[in-house]
Coordinates of C-alpha atoms in Angstrom, one line a residue:
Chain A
X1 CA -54.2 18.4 25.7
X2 CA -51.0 18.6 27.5
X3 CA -49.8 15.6 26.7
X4 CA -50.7 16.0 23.2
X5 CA -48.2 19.3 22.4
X6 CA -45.8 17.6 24.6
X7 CA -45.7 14.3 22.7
X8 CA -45.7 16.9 19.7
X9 CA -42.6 18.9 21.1
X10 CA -41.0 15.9 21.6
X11 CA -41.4 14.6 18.1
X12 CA -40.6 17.7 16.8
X13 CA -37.5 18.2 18.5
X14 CA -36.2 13.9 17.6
X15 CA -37.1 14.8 13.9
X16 CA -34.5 18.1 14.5
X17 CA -32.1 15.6 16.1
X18 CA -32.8 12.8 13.6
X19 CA -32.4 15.1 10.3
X20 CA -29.1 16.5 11.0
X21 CA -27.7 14.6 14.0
X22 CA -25.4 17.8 14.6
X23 CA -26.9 20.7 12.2
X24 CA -24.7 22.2 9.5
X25 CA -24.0 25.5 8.8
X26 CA -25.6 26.7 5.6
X27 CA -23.3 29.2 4.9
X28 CA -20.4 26.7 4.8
X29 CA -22.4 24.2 2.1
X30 CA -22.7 27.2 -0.1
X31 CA -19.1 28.5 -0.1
X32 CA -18.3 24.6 -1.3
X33 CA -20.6 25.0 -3.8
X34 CA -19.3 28.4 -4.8
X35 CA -16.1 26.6 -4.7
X36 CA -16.4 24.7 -7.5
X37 CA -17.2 27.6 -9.8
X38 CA -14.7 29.6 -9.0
X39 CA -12.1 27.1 -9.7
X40 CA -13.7 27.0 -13.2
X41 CA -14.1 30.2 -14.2
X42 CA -11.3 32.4 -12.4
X43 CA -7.9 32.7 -14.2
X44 CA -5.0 31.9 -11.8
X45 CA -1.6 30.4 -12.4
X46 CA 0.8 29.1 -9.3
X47 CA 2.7 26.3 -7.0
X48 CA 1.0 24.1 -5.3
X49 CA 2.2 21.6 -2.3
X50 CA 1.3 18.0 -1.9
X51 CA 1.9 16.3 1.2
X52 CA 1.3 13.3 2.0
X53 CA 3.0 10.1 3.3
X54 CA 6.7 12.1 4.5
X55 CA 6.8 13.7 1.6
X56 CA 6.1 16.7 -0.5
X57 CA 5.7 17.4 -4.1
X58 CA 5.5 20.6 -5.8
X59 CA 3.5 21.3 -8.5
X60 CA 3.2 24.3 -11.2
X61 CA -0.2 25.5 -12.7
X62 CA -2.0 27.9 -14.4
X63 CA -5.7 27.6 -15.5
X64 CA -8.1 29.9 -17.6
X65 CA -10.2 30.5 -20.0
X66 CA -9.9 30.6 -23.5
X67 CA -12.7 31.3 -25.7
X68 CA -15.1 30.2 -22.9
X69 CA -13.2 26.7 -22.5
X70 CA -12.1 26.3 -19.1
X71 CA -7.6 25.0 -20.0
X72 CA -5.5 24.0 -17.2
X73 CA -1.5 22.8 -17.4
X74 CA 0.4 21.2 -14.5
X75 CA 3.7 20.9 -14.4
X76 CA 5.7 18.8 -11.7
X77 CA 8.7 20.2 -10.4
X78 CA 9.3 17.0 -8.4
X79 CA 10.3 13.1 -9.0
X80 CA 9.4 11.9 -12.3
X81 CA 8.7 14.6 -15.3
X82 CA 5.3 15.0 -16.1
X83 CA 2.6 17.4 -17.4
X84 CA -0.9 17.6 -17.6
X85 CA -2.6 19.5 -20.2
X86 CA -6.2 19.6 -19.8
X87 CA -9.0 21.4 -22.3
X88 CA -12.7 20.9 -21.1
X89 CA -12.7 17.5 -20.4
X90 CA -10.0 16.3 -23.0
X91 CA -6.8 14.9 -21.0
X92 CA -3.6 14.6 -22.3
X93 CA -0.9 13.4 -19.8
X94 CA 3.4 14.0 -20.9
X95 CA 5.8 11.9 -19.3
X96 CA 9.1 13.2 -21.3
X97 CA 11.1 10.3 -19.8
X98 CA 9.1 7.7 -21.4
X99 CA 8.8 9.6 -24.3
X100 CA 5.1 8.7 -24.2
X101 CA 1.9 10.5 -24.1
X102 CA -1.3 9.4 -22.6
X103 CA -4.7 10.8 -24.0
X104 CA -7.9 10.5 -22.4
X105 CA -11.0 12.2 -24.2
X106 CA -13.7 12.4 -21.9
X107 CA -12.2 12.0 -18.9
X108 CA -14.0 12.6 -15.4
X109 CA -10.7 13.5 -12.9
X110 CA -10.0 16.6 -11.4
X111 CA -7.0 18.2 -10.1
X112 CA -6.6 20.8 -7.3
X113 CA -7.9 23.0 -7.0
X114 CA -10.5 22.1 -9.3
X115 CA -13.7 20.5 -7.1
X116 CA -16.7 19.1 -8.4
X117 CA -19.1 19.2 -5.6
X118 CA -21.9 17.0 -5.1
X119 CA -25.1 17.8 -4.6
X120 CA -25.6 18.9 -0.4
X121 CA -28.1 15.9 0.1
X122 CA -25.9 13.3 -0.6
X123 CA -23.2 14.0 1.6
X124 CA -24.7 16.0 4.4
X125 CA -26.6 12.7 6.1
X126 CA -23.0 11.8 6.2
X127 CA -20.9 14.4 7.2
X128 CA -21.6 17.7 9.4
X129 CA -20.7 21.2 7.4
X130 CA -19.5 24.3 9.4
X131 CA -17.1 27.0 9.4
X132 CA -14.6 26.3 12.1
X133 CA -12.4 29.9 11.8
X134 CA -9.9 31.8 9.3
X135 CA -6.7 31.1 7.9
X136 CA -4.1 32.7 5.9
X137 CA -2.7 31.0 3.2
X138 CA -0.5 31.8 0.5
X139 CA -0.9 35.4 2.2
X140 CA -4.8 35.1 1.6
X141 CA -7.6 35.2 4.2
X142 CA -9.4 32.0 3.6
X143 CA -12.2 30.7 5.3
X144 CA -11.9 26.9 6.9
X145 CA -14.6 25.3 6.4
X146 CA -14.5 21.5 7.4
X147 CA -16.9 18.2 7.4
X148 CA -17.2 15.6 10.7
X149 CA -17.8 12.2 9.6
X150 CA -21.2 11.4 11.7
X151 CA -19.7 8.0 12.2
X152 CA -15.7 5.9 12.3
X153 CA -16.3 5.1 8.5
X154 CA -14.9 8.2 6.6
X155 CA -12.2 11.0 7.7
X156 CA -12.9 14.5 8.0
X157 CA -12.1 17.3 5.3
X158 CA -11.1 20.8 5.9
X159 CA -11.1 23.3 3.2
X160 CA -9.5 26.5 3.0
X161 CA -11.7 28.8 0.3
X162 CA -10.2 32.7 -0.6
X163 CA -12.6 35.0 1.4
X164 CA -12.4 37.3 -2.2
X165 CA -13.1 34.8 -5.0
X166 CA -14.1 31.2 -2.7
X167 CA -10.9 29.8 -4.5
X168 CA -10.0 26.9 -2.4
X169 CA -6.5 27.4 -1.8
X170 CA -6.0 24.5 0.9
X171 CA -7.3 21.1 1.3
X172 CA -6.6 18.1 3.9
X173 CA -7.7 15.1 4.9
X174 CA -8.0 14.4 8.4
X175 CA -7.9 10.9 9.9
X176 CA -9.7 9.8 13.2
X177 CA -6.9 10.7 15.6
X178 CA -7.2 13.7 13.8
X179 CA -4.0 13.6 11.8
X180 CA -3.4 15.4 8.6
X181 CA -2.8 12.6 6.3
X182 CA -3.1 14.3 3.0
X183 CA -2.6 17.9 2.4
X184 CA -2.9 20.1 -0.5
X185 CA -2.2 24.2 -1.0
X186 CA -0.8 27.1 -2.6
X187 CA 2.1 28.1 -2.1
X188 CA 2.4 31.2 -4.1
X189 CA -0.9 31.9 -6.1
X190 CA -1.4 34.9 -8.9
X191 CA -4.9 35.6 -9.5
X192 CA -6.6 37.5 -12.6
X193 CA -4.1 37.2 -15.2
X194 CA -4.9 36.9 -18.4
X195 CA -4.1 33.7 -20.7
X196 CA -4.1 32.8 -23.9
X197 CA -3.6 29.3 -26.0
X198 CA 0.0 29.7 -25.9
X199 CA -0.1 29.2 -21.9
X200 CA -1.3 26.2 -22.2
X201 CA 1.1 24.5 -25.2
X202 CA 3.1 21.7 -24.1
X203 CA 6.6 22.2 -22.4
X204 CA 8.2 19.4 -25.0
X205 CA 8.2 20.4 -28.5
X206 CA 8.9 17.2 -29.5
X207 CA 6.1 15.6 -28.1
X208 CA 4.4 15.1 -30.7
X209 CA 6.8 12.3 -32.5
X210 CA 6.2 10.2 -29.0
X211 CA 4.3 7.4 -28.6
X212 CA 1.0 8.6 -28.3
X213 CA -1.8 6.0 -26.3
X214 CA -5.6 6.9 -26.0
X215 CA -6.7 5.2 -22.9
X216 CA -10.6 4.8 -23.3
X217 CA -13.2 5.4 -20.2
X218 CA -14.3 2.2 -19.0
X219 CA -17.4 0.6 -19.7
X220 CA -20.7 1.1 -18.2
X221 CA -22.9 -2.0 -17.7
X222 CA -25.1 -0.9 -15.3
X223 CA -25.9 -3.9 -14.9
X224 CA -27.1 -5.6 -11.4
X225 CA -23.7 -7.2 -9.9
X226 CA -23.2 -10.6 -9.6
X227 CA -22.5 -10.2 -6.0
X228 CA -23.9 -8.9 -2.5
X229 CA -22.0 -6.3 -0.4
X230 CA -23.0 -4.6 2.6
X231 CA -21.7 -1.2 2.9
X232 CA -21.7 1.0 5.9
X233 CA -24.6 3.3 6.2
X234 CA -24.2 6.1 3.8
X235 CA -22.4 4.5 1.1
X236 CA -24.4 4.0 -1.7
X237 CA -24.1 2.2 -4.9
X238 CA -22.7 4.9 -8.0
X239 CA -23.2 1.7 -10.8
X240 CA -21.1 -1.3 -11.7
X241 CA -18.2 -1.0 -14.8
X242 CA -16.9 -3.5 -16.8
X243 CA -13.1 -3.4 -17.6
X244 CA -11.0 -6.3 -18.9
X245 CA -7.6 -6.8 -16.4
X246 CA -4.0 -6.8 -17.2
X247 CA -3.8 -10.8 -17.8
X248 CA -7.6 -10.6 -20.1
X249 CA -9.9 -11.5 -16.7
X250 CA -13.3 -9.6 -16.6
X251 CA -13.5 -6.9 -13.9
X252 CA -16.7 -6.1 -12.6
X253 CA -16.2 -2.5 -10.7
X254 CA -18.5 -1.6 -8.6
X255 CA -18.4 1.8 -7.1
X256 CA -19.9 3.1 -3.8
X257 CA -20.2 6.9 -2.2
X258 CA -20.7 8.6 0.6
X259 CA -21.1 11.9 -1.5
X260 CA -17.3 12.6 -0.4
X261 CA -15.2 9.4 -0.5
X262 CA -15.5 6.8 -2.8
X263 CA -15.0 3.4 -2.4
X264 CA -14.1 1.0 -5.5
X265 CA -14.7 -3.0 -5.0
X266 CA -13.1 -5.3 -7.7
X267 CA -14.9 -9.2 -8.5
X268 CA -12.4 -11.2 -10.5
X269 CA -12.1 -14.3 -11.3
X270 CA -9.5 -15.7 -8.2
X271 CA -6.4 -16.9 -10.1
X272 CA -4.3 -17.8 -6.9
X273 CA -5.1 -19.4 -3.5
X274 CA -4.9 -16.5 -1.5
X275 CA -6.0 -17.9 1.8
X276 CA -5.5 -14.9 4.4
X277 CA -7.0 -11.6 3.8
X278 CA -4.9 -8.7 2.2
X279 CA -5.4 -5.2 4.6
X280 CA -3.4 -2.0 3.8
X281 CA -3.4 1.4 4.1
X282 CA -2.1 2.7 1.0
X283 CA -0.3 6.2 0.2
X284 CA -2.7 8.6 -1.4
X285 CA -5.3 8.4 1.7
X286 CA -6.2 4.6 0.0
X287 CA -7.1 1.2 1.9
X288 CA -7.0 -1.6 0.7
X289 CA -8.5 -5.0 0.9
X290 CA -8.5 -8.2 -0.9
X291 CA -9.1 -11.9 -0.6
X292 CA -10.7 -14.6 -2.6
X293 CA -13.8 -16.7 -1.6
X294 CA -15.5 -19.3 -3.5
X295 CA -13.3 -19.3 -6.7
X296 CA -13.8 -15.3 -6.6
X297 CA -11.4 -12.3 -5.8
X298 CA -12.6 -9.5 -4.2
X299 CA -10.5 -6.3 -3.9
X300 CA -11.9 -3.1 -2.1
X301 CA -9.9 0.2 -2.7
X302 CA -11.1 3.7 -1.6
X303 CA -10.2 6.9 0.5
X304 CA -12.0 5.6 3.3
X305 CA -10.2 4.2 6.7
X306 CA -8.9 0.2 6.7
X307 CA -11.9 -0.6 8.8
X308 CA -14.5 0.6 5.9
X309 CA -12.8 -0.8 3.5
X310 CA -12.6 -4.2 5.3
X311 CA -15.7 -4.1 6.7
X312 CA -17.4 -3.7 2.8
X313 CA -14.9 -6.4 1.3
X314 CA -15.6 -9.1 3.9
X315 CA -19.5 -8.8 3.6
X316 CA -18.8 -9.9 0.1
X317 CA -21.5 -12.4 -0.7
X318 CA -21.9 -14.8 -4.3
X319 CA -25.0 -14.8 -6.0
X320 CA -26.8 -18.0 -6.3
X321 CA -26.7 -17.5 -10.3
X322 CA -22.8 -16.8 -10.6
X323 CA -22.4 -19.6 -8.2
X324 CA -24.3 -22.0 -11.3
X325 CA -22.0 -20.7 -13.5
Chain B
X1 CA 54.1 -47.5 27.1
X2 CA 50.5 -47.1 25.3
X3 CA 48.1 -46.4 28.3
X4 CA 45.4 -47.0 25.5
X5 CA 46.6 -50.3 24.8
X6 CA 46.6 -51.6 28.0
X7 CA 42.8 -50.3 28.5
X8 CA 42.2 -52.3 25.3
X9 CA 43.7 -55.3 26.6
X10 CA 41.9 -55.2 30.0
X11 CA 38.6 -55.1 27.8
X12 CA 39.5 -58.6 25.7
X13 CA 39.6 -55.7 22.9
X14 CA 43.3 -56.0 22.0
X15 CA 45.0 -57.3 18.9
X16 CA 47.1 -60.6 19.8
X17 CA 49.8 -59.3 18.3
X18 CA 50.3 -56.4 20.4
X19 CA 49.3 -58.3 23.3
X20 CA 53.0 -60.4 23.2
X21 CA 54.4 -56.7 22.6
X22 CA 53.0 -55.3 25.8
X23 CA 53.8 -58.4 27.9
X24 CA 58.1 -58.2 26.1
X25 CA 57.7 -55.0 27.3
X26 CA 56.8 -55.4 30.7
X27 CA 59.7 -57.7 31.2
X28 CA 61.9 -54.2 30.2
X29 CA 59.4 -51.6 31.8
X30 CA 57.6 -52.0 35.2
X31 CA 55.8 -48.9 34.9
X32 CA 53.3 -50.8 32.7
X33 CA 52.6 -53.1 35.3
X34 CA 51.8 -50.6 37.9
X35 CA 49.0 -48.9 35.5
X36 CA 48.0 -52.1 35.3
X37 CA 47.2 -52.7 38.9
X38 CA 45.6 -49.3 39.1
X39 CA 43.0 -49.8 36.2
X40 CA 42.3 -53.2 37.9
X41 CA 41.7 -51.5 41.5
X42 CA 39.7 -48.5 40.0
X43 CA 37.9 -51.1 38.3
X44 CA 36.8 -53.5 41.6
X45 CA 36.0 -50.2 43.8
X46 CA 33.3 -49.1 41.0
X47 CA 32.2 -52.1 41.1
X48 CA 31.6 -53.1 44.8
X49 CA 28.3 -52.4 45.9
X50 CA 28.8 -51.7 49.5
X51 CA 31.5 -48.6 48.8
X52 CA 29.7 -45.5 49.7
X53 CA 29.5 -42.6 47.4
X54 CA 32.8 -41.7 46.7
X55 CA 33.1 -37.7 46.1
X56 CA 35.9 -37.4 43.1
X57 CA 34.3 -34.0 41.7
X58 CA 36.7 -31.8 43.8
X59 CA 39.7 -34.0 43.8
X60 CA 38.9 -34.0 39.6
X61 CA 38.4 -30.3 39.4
X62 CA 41.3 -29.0 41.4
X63 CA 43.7 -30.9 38.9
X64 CA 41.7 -29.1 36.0
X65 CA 43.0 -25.9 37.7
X66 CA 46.1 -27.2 38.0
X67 CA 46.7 -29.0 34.4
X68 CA 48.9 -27.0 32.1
X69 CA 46.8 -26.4 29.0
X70 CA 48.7 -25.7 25.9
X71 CA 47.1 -23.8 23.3
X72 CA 47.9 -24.1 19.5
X73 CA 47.0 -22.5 16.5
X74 CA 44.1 -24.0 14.9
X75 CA 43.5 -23.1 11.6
X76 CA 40.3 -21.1 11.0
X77 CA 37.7 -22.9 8.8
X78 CA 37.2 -20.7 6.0
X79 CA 33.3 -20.3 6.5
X80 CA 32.7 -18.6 3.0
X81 CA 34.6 -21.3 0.7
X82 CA 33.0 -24.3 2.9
X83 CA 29.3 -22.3 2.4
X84 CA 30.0 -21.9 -1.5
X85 CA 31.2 -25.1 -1.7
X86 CA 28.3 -26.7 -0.1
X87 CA 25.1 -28.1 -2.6
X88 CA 22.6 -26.1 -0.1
X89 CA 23.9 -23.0 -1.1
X90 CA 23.8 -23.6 -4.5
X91 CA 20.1 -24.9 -4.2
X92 CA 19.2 -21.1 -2.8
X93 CA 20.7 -19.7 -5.7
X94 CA 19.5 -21.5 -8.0
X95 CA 15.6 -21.4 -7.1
X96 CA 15.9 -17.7 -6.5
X97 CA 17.6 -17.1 -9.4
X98 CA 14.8 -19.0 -11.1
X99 CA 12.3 -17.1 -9.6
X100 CA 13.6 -13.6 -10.6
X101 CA 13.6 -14.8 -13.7
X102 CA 10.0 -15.5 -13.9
X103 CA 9.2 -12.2 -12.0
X104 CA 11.1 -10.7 -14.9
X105 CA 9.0 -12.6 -17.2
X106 CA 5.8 -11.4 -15.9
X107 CA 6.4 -7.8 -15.4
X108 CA 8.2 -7.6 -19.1
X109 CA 6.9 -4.3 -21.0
X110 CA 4.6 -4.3 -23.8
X111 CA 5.3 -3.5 -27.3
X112 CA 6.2 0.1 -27.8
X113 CA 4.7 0.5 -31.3
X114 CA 1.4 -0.3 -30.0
X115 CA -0.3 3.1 -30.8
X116 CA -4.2 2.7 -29.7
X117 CA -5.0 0.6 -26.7
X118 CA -8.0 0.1 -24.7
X119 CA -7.3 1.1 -21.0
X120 CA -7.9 -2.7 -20.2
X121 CA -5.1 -4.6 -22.5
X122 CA -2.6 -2.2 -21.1
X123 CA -0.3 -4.9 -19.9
X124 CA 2.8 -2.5 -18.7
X125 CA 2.8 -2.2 -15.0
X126 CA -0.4 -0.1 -15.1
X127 CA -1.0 3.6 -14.5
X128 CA -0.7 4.8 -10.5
X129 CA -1.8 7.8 -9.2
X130 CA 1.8 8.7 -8.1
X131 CA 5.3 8.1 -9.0
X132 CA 6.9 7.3 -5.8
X133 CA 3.6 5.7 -4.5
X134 CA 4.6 2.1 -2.9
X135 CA 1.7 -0.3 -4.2
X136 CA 1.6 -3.9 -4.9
X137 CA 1.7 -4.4 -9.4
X138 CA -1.6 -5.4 -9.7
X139 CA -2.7 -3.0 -7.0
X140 CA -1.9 -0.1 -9.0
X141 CA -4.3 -0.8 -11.7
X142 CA -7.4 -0.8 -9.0
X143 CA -6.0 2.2 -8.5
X144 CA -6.3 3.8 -11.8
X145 CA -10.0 2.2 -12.4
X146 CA -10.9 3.6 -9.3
X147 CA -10.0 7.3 -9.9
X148 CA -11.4 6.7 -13.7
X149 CA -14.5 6.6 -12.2
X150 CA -14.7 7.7 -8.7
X151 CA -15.9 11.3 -8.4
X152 CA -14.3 12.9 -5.6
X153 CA -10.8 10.8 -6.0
X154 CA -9.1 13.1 -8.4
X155 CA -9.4 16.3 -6.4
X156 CA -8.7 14.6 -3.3
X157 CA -5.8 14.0 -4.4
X158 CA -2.7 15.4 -6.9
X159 CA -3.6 12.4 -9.4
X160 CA -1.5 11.5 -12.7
X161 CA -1.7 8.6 -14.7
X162 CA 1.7 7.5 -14.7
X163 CA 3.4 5.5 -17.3
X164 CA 6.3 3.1 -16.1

């Protein structure tokens, strides 16, 4: 009988161990959850900081609601001129030196501080959730609340949320020698004001006699891909897109997702003998990977360190079928 | 006297002509006749084969130091007109000259009054997630796709579609 509750304890406890690895905090998985809402539904205008790579950019923006649909406008105040104008899910992008404008209907990007968080089980296998202390920012108390990659094939994520509204005010991206290599936040944030349409009308009156281009969602297939990959553990397939390349090839896109970081892998047709393997580490938190095998080019692109990214793009394998083609 | 001469004519490499010339002038000049001997004595010593190694390297070197060298004015070769002037040069140009001219080619705009376009048959340099952002052409576009459909890449990141 002793051994039986022991062997129990002990299977009780490796199932503790197993489930969670190290346990998150609860609380912090629902503040990110909150997080998302409040970035929706609060009214808020402000500048925001990007750093990344050296440098800093400094944005503009205001968001509310109008009617009960969520508007936001960002303005940059850096580099290039342009402005983002976005109502619901309707996308419309100004760059006044091109005189061009770039529409995109139902689009699916987000923009700080908006967040749209996943669902808790598909990222917390992969990442551990807790509260690691308080912050000011923006002369706000925020809470920090940040994810541990479990393993070397993701970076960790802080996020700064408002103690008063869950805003999140402050977000970075922390590589494995723990280095902020991405940072976002406030710099100056007005909260509860009240909006109307004419907040969110275009800077550039004559905007409307540009060039205006409606770039079109890619298409789904959802189709089984014609080739094998091997992703690290957690990364699991979103679906494959179809999109047609700058010189008319077919793209097959397939994406994979940790629940956090998302990784993008490319099969075209190889036009070039590329013979070494391409392996960057782009601006933007991106890696990148390409090379071409058996006729085919493969190029892996996602917010994920080199290693994951090379790792996924040289398990590449051709399907019998494609290779009949 | 031509000390050259005389070294030509020891070798049997001397014209005949200027071999009557030396000997009329030996008959005027003894000082011919004693280089003569010298050159035929040098020549007999290297060539005996029971003369011990004979040590001239100091004797050589110390009138080195002593030799009076007069320096002149050369005239500087004008690198720059003899590299212009050379067909190699010209051959660099004219293959990277060439090949900027494809690159050109390649990366040339679309058509402006296009007003509808699929996100595909965009053929400008395509849409990057940042202005200053330092990505191969065709990297770019990955780029876009991937944030098209990705779901955490956008708020990860300040992300605009940018036109170039």
């Amino acid at each position: 009988m002793q051994r039986f509750f022991s062997c129990l304890f002990f299977l009780m406890a490796c199932n503790a161990i197993y489930a969670d690895g190290f346990e998150s905090d609860p609380k912090a998985v629902t503040l990110l959850e909150q997080a998302t809402h409040a970035a929706n539904d609060l009214s808020y205008s402000g500048m925001f900081v990007y750093q990344h790579d050296g440098q800093m950019d400094m944005m503009n923006i205001i968001h509310g609601q109008v009617n009960g649909i969520p508007f936001t406008k960002i303005e940059s105040m850096d580099g290039q001129r342009r402005e983002i104008l976005k109502k619901n899910n309707k996308l419309s992008c100004v760059f006044p030196d091109k005189k061009l404008v770039q529409i995109e209907k139902e689009t699916t990007r987000n923009f700080f501080p908006s967040i749209r968080w996943p669902n808790k089980d598909k990222y917390i296998d992969n990442y551990q959730v807790m509260l690691v202390g308080v912050q000011r920012v923006t002369g706000r108390s925020c809470q920090i609340v940040r994810l541990n990659p479990r393993d070397q094939y993701r970076y960790a994520h802080e996020f700064c949320l408002d103690n008063q509204t869950q805003l999140l005010l402050k977000e970075s991206t922390i590589n494995q020698s723990g280095v902020a290599i991405m940072t976002v936040e406030f710099s100056a944030l007005n909260l509860g004001l009240n909006v109307s349409l004419n907040n969110f009308q275009t800077s550039y009156e004559h905007s409307k006699d540009w060039l205006h281009q409606e770039i079109k969602s890619v298409q789904v297939i959802n189709s089984e891909s014609n080739i094998s990959l091997n992703p690290p553990p957690g990364f699991e397939s979103l679906g494959v897109f179809k999109s047609v390349g700058n010189k008319g090839q077919n793209i097959e896109q397939e994406v994979f997702s940790d629940g956090l970081a998302s990784v993008s892998v490319f099969i075209e047709p190889a036009d070039s003998n590329q013979a070494t393997e391409r392996i960057e580490s782009l601006k933007n938190t991106l890696s990148y990977y390409s090379a071409e095998k058996g006729g085919m080019k493969i190029t892996v692109l996602g917010e994920v360190p080199v290693d994951t990214a090379t790792r996924i793009g040289q398990s590449f394998v051709i399907n019998r079928r494609d290779q009949k083609k | 006297m031509n000390i050259e001469q005389l070294s030509a004519w020891m070798d049997g490499e001397l014209n005949r002509d200027l071999e009557e010339k030396i000997l009329t002038n030996w008959l005027v000049d003894d000082s011919s006749a004693e280089v003569w001997n010298t050159y035929h004595v040098i020549g007999e010593v290297l060539r005996e084969p029971d003369i011990t190694i004979v040590d001239l390297s100091s004797r050589v070197m110390k009138a080195i130091e002593l030799e009076n060298i007069e320096c002149s004015a050369v005239p500087v070769v004008d690198k720059m007109h003899s590299v212009y002037g050379s067909w190699k040069f010209w051959g660099i140009a004219a293959s990277l000259l060439i090949s900027l001219t494809g690159v050109g080619f390649l990366l040339s705009p679309p058509n402006p009054e296009t007003k509808s376009l699929m996100l595909a048959q965009e053929n400008s340099t395509p849409p990057v997630s940042h202005a200053n952002i330092d990505l191969p052409q065709s990297s770019a576009y990955y780029v876009f796709l991937h944030h098209e459909v990705s779901p955490m890449s956008g708020f990860q990141t300040v992300d605009y579609p940018i036109a170039q």
